[in-house]
XYZ file of C-alpha atoms in Angstrom:
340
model
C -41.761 -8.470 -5.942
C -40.615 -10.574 -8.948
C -39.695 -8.741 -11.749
C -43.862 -8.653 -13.164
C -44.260 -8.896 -17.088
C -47.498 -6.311 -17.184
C -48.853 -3.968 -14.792
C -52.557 -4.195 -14.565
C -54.630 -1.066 -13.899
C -57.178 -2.407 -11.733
C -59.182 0.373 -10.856
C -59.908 0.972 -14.699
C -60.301 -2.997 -15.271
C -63.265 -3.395 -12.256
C -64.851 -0.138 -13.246
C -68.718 -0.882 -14.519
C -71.325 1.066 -15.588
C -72.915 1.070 -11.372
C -71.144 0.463 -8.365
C -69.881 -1.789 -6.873
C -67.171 -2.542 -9.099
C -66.402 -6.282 -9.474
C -63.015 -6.908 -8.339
C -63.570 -10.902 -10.192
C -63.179 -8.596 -13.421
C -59.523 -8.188 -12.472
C -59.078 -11.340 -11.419
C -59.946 -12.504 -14.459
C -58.188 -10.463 -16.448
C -54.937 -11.451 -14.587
C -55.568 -14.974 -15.699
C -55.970 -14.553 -19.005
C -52.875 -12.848 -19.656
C -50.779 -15.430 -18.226
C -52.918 -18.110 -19.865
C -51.904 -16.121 -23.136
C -48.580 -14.961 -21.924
C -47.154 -18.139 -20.040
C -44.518 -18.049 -17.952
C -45.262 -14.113 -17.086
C -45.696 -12.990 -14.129
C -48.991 -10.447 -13.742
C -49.293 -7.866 -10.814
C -52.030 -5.309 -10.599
C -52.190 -1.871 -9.034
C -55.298 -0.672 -7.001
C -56.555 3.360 -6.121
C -56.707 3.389 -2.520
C -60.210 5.469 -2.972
C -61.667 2.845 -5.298
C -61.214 -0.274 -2.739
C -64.136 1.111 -1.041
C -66.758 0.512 -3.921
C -65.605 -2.875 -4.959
C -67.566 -5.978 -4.421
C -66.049 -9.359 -3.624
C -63.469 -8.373 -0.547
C -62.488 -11.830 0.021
C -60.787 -11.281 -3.600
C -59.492 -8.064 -2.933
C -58.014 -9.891 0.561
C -56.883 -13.203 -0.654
C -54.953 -11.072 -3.729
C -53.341 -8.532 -1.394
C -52.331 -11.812 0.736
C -50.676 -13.221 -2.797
C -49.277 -10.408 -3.203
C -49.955 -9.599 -6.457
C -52.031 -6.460 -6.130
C -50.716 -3.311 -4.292
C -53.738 -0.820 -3.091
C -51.720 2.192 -3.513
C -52.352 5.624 -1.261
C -51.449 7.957 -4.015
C -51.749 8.316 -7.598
C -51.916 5.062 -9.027
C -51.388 5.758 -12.437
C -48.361 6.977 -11.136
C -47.179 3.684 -9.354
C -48.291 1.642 -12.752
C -46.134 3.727 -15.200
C -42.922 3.441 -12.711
C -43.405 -0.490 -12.026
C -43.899 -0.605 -16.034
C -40.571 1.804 -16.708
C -38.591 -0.245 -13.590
C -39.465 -3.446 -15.136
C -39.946 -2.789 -19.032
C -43.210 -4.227 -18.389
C -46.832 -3.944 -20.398
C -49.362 -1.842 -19.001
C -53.352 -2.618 -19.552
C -55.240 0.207 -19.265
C -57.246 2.271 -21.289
C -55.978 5.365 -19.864
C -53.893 6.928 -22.756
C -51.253 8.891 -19.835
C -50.795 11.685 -22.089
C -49.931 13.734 -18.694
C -47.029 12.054 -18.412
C -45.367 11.300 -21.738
C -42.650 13.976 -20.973
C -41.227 11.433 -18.060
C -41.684 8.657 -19.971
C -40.928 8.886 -23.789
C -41.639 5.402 -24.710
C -44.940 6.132 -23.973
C -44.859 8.430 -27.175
C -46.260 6.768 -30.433
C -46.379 3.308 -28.630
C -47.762 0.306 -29.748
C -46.696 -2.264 -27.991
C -46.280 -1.735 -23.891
C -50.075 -0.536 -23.431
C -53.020 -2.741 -24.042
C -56.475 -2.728 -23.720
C -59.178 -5.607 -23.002
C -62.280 -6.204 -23.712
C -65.221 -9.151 -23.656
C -66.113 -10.320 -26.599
C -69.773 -12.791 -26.216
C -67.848 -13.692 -22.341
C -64.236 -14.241 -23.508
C -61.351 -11.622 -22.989
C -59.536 -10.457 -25.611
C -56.481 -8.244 -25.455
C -55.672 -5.539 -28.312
C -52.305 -3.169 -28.564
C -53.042 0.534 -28.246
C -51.490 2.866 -30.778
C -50.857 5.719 -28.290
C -49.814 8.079 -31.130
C -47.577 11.126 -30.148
C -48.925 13.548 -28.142
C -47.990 17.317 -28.657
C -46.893 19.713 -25.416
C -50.252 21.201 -25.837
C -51.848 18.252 -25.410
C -49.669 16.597 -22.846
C -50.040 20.313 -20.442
C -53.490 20.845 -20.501
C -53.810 16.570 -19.410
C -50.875 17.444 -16.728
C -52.987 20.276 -15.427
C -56.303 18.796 -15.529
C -54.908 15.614 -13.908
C -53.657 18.174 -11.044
C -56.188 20.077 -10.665
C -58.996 16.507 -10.538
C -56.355 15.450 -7.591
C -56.390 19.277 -6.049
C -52.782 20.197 -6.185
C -53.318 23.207 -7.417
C -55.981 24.693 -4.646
C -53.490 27.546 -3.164
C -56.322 27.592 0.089
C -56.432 23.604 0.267
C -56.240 22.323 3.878
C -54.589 19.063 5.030
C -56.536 15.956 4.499
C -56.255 12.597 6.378
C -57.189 9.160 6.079
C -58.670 7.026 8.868
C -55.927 3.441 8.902
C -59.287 1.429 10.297
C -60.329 -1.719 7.764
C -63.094 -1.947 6.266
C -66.022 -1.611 8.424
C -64.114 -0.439 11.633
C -64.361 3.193 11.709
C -68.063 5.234 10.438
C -65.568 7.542 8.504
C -63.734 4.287 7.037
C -62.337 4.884 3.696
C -63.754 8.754 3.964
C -61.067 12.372 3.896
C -60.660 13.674 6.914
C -59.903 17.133 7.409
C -57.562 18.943 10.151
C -61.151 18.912 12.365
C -61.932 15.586 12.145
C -58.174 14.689 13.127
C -56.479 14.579 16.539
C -52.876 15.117 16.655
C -50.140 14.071 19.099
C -46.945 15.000 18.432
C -45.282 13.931 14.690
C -48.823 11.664 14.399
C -52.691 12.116 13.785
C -55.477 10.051 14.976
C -59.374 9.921 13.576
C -61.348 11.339 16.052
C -64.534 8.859 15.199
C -62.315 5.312 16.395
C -59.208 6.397 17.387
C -56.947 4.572 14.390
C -53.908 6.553 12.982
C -55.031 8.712 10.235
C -52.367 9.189 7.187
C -51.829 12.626 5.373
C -52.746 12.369 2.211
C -50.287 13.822 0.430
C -51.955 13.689 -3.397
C -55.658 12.540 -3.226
C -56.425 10.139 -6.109
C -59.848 11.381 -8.409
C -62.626 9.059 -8.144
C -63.091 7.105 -11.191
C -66.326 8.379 -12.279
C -69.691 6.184 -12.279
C -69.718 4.996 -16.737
C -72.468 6.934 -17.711
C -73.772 4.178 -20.459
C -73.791 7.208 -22.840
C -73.126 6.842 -27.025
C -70.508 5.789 -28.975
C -70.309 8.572 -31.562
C -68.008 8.501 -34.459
C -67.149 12.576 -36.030
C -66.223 12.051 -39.336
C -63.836 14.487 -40.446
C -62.172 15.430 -43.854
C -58.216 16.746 -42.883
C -59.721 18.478 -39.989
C -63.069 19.689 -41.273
C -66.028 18.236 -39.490
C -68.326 16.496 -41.932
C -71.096 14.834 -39.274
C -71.361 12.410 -36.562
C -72.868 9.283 -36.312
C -73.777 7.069 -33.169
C -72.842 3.727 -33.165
C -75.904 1.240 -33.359
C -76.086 -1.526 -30.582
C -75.125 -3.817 -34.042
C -72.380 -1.963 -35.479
C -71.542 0.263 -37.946
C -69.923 -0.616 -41.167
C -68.043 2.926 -42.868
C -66.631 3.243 -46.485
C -67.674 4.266 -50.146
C -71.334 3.446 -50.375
C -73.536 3.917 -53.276
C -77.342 2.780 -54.110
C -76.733 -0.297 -54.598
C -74.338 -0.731 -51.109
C -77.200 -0.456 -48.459
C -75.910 -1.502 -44.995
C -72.314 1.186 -45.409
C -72.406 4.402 -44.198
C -70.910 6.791 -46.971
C -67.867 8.625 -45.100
C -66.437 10.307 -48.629
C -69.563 12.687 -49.496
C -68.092 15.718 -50.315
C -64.730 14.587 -51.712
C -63.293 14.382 -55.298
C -63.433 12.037 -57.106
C -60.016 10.665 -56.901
C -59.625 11.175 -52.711
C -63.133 9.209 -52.627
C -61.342 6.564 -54.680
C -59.173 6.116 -51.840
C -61.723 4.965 -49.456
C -62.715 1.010 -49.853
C -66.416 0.186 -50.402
C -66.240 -0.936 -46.865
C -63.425 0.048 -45.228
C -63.792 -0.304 -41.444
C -66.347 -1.693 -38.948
C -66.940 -0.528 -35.743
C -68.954 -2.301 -33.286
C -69.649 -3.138 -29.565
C -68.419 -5.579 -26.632
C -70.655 -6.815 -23.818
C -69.926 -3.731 -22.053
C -70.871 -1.481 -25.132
C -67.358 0.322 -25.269
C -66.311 0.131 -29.320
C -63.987 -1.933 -31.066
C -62.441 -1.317 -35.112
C -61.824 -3.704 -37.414
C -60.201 -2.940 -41.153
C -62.600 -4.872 -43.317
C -60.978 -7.222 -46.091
C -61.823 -4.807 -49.820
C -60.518 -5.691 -53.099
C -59.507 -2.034 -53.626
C -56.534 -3.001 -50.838
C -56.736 0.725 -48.862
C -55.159 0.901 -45.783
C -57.006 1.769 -41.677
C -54.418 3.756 -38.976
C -55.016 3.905 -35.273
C -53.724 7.177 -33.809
C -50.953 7.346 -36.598
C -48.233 9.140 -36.606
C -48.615 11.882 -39.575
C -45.976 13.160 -42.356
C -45.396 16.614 -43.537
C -48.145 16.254 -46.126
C -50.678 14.766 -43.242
C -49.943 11.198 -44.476
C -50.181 8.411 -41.739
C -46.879 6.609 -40.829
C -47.894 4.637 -37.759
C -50.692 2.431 -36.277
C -51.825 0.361 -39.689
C -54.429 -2.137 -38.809
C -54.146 -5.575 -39.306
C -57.078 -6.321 -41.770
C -60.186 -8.210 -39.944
C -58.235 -8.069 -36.503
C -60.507 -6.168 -34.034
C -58.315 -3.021 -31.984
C -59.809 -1.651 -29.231
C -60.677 2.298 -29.329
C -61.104 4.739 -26.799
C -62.278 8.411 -26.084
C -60.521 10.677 -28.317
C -59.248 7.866 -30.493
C -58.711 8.759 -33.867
C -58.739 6.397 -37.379
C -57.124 7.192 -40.459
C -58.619 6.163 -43.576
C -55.890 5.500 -46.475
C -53.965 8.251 -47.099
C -55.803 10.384 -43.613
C -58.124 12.191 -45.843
C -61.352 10.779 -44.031
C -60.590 10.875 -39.930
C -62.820 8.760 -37.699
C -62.741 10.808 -34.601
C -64.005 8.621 -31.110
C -66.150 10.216 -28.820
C -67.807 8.120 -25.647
C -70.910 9.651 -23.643
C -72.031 12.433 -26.216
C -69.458 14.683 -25.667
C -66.408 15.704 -28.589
């Protein structure tokens, strides 16, 4: 493998609200990066248990045969953060790997090796993720729940297998096989439905789930007191200081002084939709000048330090993103499917 420029996560790139997942989703988010990035090379890594519910094989095939997607047996998330650390490559994903920050620091506060896409009226458009810093509370209980999704931590789990057939070639193809369903001979197994080598699994990869389609909701929050939450309308929602005469901005500062509402905009941020309804952020252009932070990184006094937003440059958010407004008084906390 040439030494690749970004690492794309193509399990989380193909993923759509029903299955099967369109694999052409990767591919085409492969070819916009190098039309935007020339001269870089672009490889992408596949979940082993995902192939199965992708459409358009041939792709899958002819990009396995070009060898610039791996379908990896084991944790893929995994395999993309070492091929990003081996390489100093980019990563798009919108997973935010908070399990693994401890084995790879520069993952801490990033905003420049992870990036997420999203289709804007059929065209791709890239955005960097401000990762923010992650504390060891945070980064065990992801570590834990990521083990315990992939069943490492099961003290009564049995072995599992995986029939080697292709696609098609076995009635347990692309299934986990237990010790029952297994024959061995000597140092190797075989599937007892076709006969094929089966292959330990050593760490089964979760299942992306099915994307439920559920709400964007937006918990506004004052320092860390929850003030409400709002769902995000199919046209957007525009957030700042709104009075009487201001219809079309949701008010975000009832409740503060007079002087920390004074450091909200009249309409500070927007948040809206892409064609697959997952939410973007833009910091409006205000004549009162305040500042919007993505996942910042916070002072002693609570003040963000990290993540400013370009003004009227759309970033892409995702579950359990936050956004500062000015000095982090007002928090816009990001919640997908209902659930906070």
């Amino acid at each position: 493998m040439s030494a690749p420029g970004v690492i794309i996560d193509a399990s989380n790139v193909a993923a759509t609200r029903k299955r099967p997942w369109p694999f052409s989703r990767v591919v085409d988010v492969r070819e916009a990066w190098m039309r935007h990035n020339p001269g870089t090379t672009a490889v992408a890594v596949l979940d082993a248990s995902v192939r199965p519910v992708l459409d358009d094989q041939h792709l899958v095939e002819l990009a396995e045969h070009e060898h610039w997607l791996e379908v990896h047996q084991g944790d893929a998330d995994d395999r993309i953060l070492a091929l990003a650390d081996q390489f100093d490559a980019a990563i798009v994903s919108s997973d935010n790997f908070r399990y693994a920050r401890r084995e790879y620091a520069w993952l801490q506060g990033n905003g420049s090796r992870v990036w997420s896409v999203r289709r804007m009226r059929g065209q791709i458009m890239f955005s960097p993720r401000q990762l923010g810093v992650a504390s060891d509370e945070e980064i065990e209980r992801d570590r834990q729940k990521k083990l315990t999704k992939a069943g490492l931590l099961r003290q009564d789990a049995e072995e599992r297998f995986r029939c080697s057939s292709g696609p098609g070639g076995c009635l347990r193809g692309g299934e986990v096989l237990l010790p029952r369903q297994v024959n061995k001979d000597g140092t190797r197994w075989y599937c007892l439905s076709c006969g094929y080598e089966a292959v330990e699994i050593i760490a089964e990869p979760p299942l992306l789930d099915d994307l439920d389609g559920g709400p964007v909701q937006v918990t506004v929050q004052h320092g860390y007191s929850v003030r409400r939450t709002i769902t995000v309308p199919s046209d957007g929602l525009t957030l700042g200081r709104a009075t009487r005469s201001r219809a079309g901005v949701t008010d975000v500062t009832e409740g503060l002084g007079r002087d920390q509402a004074d450091e909200i905009s009249r309409t500070h941020v927007r948040i809206f939709l892409d064609d697959d309804a997952k939410p973007l952020v833009e910091h409006v252009p205000d004549q009162d000048q305040n500042a919007s932070f993505l996942n910042p990184e916070l002072d002693f006094a609570g003040r963000p330090q990290s993540g400013r937003l370009a003004t009227a440059l759309p970033y892409a958010l995702e579950d359990g993103d936050e956004v500062h407004l000015g000095p982090g008084t007002v928090r816009l906390r990001i919640g997908f499917g209902g659930e906070q």
